[in-house]
GROMACS .gro file of C-alpha atoms in nm:
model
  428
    1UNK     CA    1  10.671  12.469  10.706
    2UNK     CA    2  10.925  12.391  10.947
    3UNK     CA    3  10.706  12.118  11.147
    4UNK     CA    4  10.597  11.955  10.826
    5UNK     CA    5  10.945  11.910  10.722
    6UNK     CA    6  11.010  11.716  11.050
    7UNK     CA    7  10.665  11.540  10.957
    8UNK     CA    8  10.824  11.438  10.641
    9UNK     CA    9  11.161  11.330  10.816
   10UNK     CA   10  10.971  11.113  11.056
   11UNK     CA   11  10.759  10.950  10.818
   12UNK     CA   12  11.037  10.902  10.607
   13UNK     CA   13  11.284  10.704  10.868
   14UNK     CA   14  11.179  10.349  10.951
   15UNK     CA   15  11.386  10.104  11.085
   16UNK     CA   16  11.707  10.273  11.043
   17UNK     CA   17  11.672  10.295  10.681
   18UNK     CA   18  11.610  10.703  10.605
   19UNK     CA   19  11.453  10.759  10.249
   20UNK     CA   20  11.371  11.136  10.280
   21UNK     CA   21  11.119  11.326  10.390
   22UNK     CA   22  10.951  11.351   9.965
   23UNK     CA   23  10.903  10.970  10.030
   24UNK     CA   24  10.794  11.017  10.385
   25UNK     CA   25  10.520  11.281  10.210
   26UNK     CA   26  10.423  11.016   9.946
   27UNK     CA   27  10.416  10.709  10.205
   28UNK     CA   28  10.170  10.930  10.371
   29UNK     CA   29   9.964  11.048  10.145
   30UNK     CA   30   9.961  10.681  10.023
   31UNK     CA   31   9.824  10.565  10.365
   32UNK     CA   32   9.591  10.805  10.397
   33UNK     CA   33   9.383  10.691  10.084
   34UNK     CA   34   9.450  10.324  10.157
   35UNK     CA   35   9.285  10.391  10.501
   36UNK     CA   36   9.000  10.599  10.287
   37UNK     CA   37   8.926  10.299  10.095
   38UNK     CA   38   8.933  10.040  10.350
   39UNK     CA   39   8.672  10.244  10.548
   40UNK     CA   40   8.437  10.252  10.233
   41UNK     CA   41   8.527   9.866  10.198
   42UNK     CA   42   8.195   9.742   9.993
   43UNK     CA   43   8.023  10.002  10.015
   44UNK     CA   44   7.923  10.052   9.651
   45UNK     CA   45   7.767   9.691   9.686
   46UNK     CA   46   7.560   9.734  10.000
   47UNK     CA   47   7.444  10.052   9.820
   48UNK     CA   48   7.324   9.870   9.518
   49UNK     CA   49   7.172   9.573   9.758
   50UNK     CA   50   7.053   9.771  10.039
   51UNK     CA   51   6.921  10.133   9.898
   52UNK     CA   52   6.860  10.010   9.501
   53UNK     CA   53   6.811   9.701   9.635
   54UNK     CA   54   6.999   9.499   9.359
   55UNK     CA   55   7.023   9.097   9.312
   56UNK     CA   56   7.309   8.960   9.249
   57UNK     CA   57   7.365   8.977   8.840
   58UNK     CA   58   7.366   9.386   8.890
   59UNK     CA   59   7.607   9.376   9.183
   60UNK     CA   60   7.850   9.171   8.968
   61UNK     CA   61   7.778   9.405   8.698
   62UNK     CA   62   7.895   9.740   8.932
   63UNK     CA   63   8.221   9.588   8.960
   64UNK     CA   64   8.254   9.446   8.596
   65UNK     CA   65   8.104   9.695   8.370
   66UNK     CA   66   8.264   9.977   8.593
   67UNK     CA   67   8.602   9.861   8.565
   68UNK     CA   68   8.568   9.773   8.224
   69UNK     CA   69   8.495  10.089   8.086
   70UNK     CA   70   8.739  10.232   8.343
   71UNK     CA   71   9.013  10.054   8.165
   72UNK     CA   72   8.896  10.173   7.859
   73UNK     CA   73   8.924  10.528   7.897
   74UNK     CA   74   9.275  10.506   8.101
   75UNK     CA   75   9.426  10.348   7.792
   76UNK     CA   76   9.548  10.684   7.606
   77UNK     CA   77   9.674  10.794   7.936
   78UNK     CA   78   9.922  10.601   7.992
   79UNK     CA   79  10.132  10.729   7.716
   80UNK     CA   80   9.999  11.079   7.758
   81UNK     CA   81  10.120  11.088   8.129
   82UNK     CA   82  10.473  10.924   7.996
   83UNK     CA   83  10.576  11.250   7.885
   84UNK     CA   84  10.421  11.495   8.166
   85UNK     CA   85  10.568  11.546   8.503
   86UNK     CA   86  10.372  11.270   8.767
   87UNK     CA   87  10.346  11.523   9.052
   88UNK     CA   88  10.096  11.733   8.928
   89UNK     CA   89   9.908  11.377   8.719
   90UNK     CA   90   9.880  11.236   9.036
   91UNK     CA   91   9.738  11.521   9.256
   92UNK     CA   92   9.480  11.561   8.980
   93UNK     CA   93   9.380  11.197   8.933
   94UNK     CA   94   9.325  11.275   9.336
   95UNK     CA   95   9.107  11.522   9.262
   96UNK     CA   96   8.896  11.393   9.020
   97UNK     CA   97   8.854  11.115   9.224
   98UNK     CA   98   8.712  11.314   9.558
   99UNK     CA   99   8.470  11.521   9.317
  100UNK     CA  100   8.351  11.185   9.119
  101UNK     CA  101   8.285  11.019   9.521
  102UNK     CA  102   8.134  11.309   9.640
  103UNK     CA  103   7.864  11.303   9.385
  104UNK     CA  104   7.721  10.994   9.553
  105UNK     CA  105   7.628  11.112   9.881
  106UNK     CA  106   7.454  11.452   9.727
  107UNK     CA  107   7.214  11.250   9.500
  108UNK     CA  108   7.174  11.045   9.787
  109UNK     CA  109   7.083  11.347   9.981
  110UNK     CA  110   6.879  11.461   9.731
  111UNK     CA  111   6.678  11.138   9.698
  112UNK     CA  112   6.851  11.119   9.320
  113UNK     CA  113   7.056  10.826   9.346
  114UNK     CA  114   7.079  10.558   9.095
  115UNK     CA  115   7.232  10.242   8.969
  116UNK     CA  116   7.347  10.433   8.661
  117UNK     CA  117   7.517  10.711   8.883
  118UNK     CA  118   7.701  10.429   9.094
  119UNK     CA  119   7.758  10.257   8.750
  120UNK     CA  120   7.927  10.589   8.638
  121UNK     CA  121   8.125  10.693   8.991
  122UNK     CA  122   8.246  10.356   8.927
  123UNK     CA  123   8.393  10.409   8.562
  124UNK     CA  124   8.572  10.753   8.652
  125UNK     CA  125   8.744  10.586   9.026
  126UNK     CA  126   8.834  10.341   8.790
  127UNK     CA  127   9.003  10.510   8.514
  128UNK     CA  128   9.162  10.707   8.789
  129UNK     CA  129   9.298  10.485   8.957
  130UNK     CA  130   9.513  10.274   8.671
  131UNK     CA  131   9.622  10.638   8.632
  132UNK     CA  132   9.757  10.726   8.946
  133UNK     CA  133   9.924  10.351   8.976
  134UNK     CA  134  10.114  10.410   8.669
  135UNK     CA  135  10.229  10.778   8.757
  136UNK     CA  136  10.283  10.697   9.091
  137UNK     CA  137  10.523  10.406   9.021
  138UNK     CA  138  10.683  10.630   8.759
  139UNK     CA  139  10.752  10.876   8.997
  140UNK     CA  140  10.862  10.622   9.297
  141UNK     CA  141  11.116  10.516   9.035
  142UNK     CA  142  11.251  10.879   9.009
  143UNK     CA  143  11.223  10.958   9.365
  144UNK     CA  144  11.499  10.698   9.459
  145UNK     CA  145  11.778  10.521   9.390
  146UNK     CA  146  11.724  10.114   9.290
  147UNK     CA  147  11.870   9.983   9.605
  148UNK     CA  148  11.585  10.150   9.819
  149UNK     CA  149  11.314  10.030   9.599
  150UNK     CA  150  11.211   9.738   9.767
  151UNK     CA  151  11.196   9.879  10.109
  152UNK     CA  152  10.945  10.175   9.941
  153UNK     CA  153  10.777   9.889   9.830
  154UNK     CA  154  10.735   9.681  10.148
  155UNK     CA  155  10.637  10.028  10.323
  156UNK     CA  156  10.379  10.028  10.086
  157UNK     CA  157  10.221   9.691  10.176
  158UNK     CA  158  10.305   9.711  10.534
  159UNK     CA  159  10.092  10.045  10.533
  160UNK     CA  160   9.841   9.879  10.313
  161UNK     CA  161   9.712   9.583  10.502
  162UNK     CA  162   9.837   9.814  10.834
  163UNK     CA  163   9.486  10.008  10.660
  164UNK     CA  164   9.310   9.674  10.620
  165UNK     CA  165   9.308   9.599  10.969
  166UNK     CA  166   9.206   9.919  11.066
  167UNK     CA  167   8.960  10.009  10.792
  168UNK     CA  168   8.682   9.739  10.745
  169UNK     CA  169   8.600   9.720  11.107
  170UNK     CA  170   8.548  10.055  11.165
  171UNK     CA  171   8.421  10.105  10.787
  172UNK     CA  172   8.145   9.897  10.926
  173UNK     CA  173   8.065  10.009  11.216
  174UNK     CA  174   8.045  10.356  11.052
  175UNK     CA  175   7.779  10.167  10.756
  176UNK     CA  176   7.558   9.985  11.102
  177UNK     CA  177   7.569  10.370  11.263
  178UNK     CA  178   7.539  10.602  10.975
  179UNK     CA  179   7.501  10.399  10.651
  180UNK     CA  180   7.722  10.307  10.357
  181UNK     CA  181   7.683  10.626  10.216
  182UNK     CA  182   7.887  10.751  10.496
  183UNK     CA  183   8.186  10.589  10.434
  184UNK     CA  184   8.182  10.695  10.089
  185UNK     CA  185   8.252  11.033  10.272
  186UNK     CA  186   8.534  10.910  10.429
  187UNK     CA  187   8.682  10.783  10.107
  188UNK     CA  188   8.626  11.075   9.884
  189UNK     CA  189   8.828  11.285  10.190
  190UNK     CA  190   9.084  11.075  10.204
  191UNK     CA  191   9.182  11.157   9.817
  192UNK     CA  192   9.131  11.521   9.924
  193UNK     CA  193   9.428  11.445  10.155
  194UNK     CA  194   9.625  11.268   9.977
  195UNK     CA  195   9.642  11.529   9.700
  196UNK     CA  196   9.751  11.753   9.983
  197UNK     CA  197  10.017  11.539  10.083
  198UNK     CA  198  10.133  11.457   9.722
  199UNK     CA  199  10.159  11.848   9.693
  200UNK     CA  200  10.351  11.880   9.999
  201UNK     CA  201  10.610  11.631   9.888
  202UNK     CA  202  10.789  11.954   9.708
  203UNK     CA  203  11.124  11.884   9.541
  204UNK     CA  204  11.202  11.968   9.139
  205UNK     CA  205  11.079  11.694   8.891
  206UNK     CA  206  11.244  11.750   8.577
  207UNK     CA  207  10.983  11.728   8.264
  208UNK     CA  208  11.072  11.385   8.092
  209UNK     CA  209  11.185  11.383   7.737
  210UNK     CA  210  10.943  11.424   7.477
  211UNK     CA  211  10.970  11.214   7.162
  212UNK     CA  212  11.037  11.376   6.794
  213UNK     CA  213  10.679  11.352   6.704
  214UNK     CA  214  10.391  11.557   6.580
  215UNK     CA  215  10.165  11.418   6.784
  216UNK     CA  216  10.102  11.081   6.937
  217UNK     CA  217   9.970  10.800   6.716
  218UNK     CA  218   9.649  10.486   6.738
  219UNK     CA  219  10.003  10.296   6.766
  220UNK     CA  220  10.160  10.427   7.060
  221UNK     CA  221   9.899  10.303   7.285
  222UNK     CA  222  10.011   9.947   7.283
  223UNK     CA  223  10.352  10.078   7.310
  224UNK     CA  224  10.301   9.894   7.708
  225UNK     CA  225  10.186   9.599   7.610
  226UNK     CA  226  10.486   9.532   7.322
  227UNK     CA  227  10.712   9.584   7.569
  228UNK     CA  228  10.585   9.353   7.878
  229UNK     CA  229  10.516   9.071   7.575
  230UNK     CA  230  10.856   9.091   7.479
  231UNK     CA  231  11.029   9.043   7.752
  232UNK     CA  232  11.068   8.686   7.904
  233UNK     CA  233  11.035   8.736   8.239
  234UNK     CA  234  10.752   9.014   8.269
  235UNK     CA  235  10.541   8.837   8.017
  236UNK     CA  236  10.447   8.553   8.237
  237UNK     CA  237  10.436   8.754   8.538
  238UNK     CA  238  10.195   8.983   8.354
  239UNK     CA  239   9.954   8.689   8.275
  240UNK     CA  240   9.976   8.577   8.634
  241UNK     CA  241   9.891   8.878   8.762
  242UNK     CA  242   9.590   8.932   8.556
  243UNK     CA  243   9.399   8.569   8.578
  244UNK     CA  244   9.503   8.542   8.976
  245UNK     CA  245   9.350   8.917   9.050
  246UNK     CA  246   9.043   8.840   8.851
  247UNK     CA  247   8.986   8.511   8.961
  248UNK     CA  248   9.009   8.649   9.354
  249UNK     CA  249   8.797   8.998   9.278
  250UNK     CA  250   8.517   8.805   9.048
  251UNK     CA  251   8.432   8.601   9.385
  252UNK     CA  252   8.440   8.890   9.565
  253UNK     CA  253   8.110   9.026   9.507
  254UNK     CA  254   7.940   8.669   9.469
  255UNK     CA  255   8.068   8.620   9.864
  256UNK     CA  256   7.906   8.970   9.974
  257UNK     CA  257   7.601   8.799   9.844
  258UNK     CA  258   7.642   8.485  10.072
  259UNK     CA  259   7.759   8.660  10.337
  260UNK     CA  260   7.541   8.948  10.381
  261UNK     CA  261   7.221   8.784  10.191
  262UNK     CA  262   7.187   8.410  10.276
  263UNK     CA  263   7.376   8.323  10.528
  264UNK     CA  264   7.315   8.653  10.709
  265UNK     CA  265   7.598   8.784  10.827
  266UNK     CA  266   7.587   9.166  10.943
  267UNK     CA  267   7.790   9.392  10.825
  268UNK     CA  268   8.026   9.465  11.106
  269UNK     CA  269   8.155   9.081  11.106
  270UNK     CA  270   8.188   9.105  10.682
  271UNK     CA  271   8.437   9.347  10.728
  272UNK     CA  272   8.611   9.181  11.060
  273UNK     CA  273   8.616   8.874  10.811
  274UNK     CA  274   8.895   9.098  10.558
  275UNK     CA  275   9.014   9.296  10.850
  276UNK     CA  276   9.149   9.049  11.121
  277UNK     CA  277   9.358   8.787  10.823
  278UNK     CA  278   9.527   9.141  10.728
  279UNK     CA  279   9.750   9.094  10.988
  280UNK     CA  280   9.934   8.840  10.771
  281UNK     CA  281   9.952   9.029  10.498
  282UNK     CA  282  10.163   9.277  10.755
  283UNK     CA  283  10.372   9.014  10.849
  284UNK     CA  284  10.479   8.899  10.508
  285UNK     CA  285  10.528   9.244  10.365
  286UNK     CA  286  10.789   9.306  10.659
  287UNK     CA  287  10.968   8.976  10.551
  288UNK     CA  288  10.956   9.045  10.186
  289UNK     CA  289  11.306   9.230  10.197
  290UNK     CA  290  11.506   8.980  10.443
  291UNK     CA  291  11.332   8.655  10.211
  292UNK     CA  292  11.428   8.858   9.921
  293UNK     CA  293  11.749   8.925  10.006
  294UNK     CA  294  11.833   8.542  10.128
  295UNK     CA  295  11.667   8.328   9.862
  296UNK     CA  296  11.640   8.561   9.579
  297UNK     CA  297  11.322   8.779   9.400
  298UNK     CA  298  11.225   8.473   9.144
  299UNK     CA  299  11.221   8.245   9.413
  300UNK     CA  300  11.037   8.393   9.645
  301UNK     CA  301  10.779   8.474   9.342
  302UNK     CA  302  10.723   8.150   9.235
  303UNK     CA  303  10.719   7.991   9.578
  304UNK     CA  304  10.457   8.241   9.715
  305UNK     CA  305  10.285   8.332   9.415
  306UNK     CA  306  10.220   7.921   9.410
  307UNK     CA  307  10.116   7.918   9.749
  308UNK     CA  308   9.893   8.227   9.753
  309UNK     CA  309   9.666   8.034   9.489
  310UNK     CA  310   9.564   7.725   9.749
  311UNK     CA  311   9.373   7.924   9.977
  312UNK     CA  312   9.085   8.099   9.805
  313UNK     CA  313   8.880   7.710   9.755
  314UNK     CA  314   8.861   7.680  10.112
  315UNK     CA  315   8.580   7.926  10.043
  316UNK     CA  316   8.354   7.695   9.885
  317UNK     CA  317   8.280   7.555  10.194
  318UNK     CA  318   8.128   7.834  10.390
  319UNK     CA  319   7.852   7.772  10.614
  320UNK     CA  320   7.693   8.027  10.851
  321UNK     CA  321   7.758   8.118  11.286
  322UNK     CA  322   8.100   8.163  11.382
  323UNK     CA  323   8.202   7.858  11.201
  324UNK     CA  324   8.174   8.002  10.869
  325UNK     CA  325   8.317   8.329  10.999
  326UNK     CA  326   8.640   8.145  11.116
  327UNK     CA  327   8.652   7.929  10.783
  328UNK     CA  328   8.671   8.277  10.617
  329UNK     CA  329   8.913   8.441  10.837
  330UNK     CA  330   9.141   8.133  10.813
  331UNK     CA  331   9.180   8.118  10.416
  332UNK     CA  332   9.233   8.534  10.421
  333UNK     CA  333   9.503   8.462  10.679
  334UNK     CA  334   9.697   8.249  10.472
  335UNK     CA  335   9.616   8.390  10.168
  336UNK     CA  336   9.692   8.745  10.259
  337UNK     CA  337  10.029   8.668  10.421
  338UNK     CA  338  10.110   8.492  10.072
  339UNK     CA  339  10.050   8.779   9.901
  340UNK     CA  340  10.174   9.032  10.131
  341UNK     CA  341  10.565   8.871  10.067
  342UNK     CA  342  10.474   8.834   9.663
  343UNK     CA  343  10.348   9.177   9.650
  344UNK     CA  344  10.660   9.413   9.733
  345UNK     CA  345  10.909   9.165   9.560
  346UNK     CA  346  10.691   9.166   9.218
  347UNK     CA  347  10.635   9.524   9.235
  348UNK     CA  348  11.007   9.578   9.273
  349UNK     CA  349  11.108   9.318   9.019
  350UNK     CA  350  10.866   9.463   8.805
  351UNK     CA  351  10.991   9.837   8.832
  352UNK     CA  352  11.393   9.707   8.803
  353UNK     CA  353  11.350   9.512   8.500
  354UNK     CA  354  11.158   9.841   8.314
  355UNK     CA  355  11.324  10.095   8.171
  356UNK     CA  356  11.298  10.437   8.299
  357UNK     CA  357  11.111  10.604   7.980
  358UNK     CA  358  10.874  10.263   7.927
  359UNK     CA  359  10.749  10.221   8.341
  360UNK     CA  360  10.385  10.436   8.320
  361UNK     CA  361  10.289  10.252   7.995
  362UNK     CA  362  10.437   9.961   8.069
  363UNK     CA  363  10.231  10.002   8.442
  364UNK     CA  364   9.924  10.143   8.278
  365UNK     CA  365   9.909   9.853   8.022
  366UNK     CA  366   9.956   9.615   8.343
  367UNK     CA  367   9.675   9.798   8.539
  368UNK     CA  368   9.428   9.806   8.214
  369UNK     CA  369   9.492   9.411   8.168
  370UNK     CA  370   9.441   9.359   8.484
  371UNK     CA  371   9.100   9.603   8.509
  372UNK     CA  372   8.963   9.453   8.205
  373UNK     CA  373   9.062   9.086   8.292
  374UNK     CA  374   8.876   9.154   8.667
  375UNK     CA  375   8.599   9.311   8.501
  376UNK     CA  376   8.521   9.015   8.232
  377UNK     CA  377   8.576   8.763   8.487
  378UNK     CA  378   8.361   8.930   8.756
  379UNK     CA  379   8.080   8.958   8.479
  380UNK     CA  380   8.109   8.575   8.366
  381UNK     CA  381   8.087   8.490   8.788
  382UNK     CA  382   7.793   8.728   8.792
  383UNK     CA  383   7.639   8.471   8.544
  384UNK     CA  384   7.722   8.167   8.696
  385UNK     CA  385   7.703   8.337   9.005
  386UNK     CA  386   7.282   8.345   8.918
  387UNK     CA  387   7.258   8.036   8.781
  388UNK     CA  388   7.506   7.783   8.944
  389UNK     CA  389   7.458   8.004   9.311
  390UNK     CA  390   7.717   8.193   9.443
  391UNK     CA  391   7.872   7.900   9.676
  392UNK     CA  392   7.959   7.699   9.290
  393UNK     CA  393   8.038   8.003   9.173
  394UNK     CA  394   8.319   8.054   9.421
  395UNK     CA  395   8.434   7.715   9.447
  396UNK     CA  396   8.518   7.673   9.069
  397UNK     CA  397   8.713   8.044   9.092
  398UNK     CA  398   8.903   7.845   9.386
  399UNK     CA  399   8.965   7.545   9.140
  400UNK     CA  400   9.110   7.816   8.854
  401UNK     CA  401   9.338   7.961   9.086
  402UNK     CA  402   9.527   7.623   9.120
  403UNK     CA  403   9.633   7.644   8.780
  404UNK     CA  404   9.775   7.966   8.805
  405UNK     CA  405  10.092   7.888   8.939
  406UNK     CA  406  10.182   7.769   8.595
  407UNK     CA  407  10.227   8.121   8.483
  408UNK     CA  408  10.515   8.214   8.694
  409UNK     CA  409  10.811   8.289   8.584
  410UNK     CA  410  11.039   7.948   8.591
  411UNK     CA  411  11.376   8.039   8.436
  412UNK     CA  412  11.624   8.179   8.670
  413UNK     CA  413  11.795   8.468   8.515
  414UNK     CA  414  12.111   8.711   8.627
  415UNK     CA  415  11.991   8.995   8.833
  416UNK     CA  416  11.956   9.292   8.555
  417UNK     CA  417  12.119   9.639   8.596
  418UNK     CA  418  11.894   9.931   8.540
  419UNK     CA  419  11.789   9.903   8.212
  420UNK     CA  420  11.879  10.162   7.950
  421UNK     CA  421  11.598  10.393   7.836
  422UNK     CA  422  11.461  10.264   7.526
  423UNK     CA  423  11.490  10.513   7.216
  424UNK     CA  424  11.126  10.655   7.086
  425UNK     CA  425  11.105  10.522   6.677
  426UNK     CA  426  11.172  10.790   6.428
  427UNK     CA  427  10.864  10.862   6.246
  428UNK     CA  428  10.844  11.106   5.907
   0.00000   0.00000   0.00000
């Protein structure tokens, strides 16, 4: 007990800037799972291509129609988990995501495996997932003071694209030695161990307060969405978010097509194509905090957040050889360090200007717009993806993004205090 105590301390000192060894057990747990899912970085699609043997329209569809439903389900949950301690919600969402991952590689095994089952892996990671992102920012918000919160934040995506780099490469040389169905290993392990180091994080987490209610009502579950609409500056940050990430992921699967189909890239230089630019996205998250801090959050979100939607047309233009390879390395590069300084700063923004009793809706309904918005647009490129070719395809998701900038916050507005909790409505 006594060495993973100093494990915790360590983890949780960076910098000069000590948050405690519970963070220190959440930042690693966090980067253990990033790493998991880096490693297993398209696997699902070179599954479906390369086992199942699927064309394009059903790749498109594992992503879409996945998520979709994913979002779906999560939707009570949000306001189910409001009221529960996160702790335990997230070390369970953990779990159910090793056992749904695990299923894959015994029907594989087993000579069982089908589109439906990835179709169905893909539904329960996804539902998950929104639910761990809204407990987990819940309980970040809980864990420390408001001052710290952007540095948690920036640890985050420092550890995240630290995962990128590492992940894809040797994700794919894992899938050339052993086959995708390897990595999905990996990942499903990863959640083991992060549910381990959740756990480990100790500490008491007082139960929240419960509303005067029988019982929670249809209404309730757009209790997230009423509150991100009504305020001014989430609202167009929330509609950002949603078209930019759908826009980037629906072109994601069309360009694992070209890559890995036509223009025959192997697998090994798909994933050093993500995993190399990812050192920008390290970069920018460790100048998030000192850009912050000089120039102000809404600046530095509509500055980057504009600039982060420039890059992704460049991909239009892909050709094969080490040309092409470059081409996409040098449009991840600049979009990734883009996003890695928007990323921490809109997270934190987004957590300061919540209340307290309104963050996992309010994050859940964020994280089910944004599922559902990635899973219709990634279904629609599917489509044109088949009939227009995946290169058109991706070039008029490139021409989309430039509009997005338009739905960044523009108003400048007084840094807010910590907002008060807002009161649950009295019901008869």
């Amino acid at each position: 007990m006594r060495s993973g105590h100093r494990l915790g301390q360590l983890l949780g000192h960076r910098l000069g800037h000590r948050l405690g060894p519970r963070f220190g057990w959440l930042w690693g747990a966090y980067g253990t799972s990033a790493l998991g899912t880096w490693l297993a970085f398209g696997a699902f699609p070179l599954i479906a291509i390369r086992v199942l043997h699927a064309g394009p329209a059903e790749v498109a569809a594992l992503s879409s129609v996945g998520a979709a439903v994913g979002a779906a389900v999560a939707v009570p949950l949000g306001p189910w988990v409001e009221f529960r301690r996160k702790r335990p919600v997230l070390i369970a969402m953990d779990l159910v995501r090793f056992t749904a991952l695990l299923t894959i590689p015994a029907a594989f095994a087993l000579g069982a495996l089908t589109f439906l089952q990835l179709l169905l892996v893909s539904v329960v990671v996804a539902a998950a997932d929104i639910t761990f992102r809204a407990a987990s920012g819940a309980y970040l918000k809980t864990l420390l003071p408001a001052e710290d919160l952007l540095v948690a934040n920036a640890r985050f995506e420092s550890t995240a694209w630290t995962t990128t780099i590492i992940g894809p490469p040797l994700g794919g040389a894992a899938i050339g030695l052993l086959g995708p169905v390897a990595t999905v290993v990996a990942d499903a392990t990863s959640y083991l161990l992060s549910a381990l180091g959740i756990r480990a994080t100790g500490g008491h987490e007082p139960p929240p307060e419960r509303p005067q209610v029988a019982r929670m009502r249809a209404g309730d579950l757009l209790d997230g969405w009423r509150y991100v609409l009504a305020d001014a500056t989430l609202r167009p940050l929330f509609f950002n978010t949603a078209l930019f990430n759908g826009l980037v992921m629906a072109a994601e699967p069309l360009l694992a097509v070209l890559m890995l189909g036509r223009l025959g890239f192997a697998p090994w230089q798909y994933g050093l194509a993500f995993a190399a630019p990812s050192i920008g996205g390290l970069l920018g998250s460790r100048l998030a905090r000192p850009l912050a801090a000089r120039f102000g959050q809404r600046q530095i979100l509509v500055v980057t957040g504009t600039l982060r939607a420039l890059w992704p047309v460049g991909l239009a233009f892909l050709g094969p050889g080490t040309g092409g390879l470059l081409l996409v390395m040098g449009v991840e590069l600049g979009l990734i360090f883009c996003c890695g300084v928007f990323n921490p700063v809109y997270a934190t923004y987004r957590l300061q200007r919540t209340a307290t009793d309104r963050v996992t809706r309010t994050l859940s309904a964020w994280a089910v717009t944004t599922k559902a918005s990635t899973a219709l647009l990634t279904a629609v490129w599917g489509v044109l993806g088949a009939l227009l070719g995946p290169r058109t395809a991706i070039g008029l998701a490139g021409l989309l993004l430039l509009a997005t900038p338009l739905l960044l916050p523009r108003r400048a507005t007084a840094q807010l205090p910590e907002p008060e909790p807002v009161p649950a409505p009295s019901r008869a």
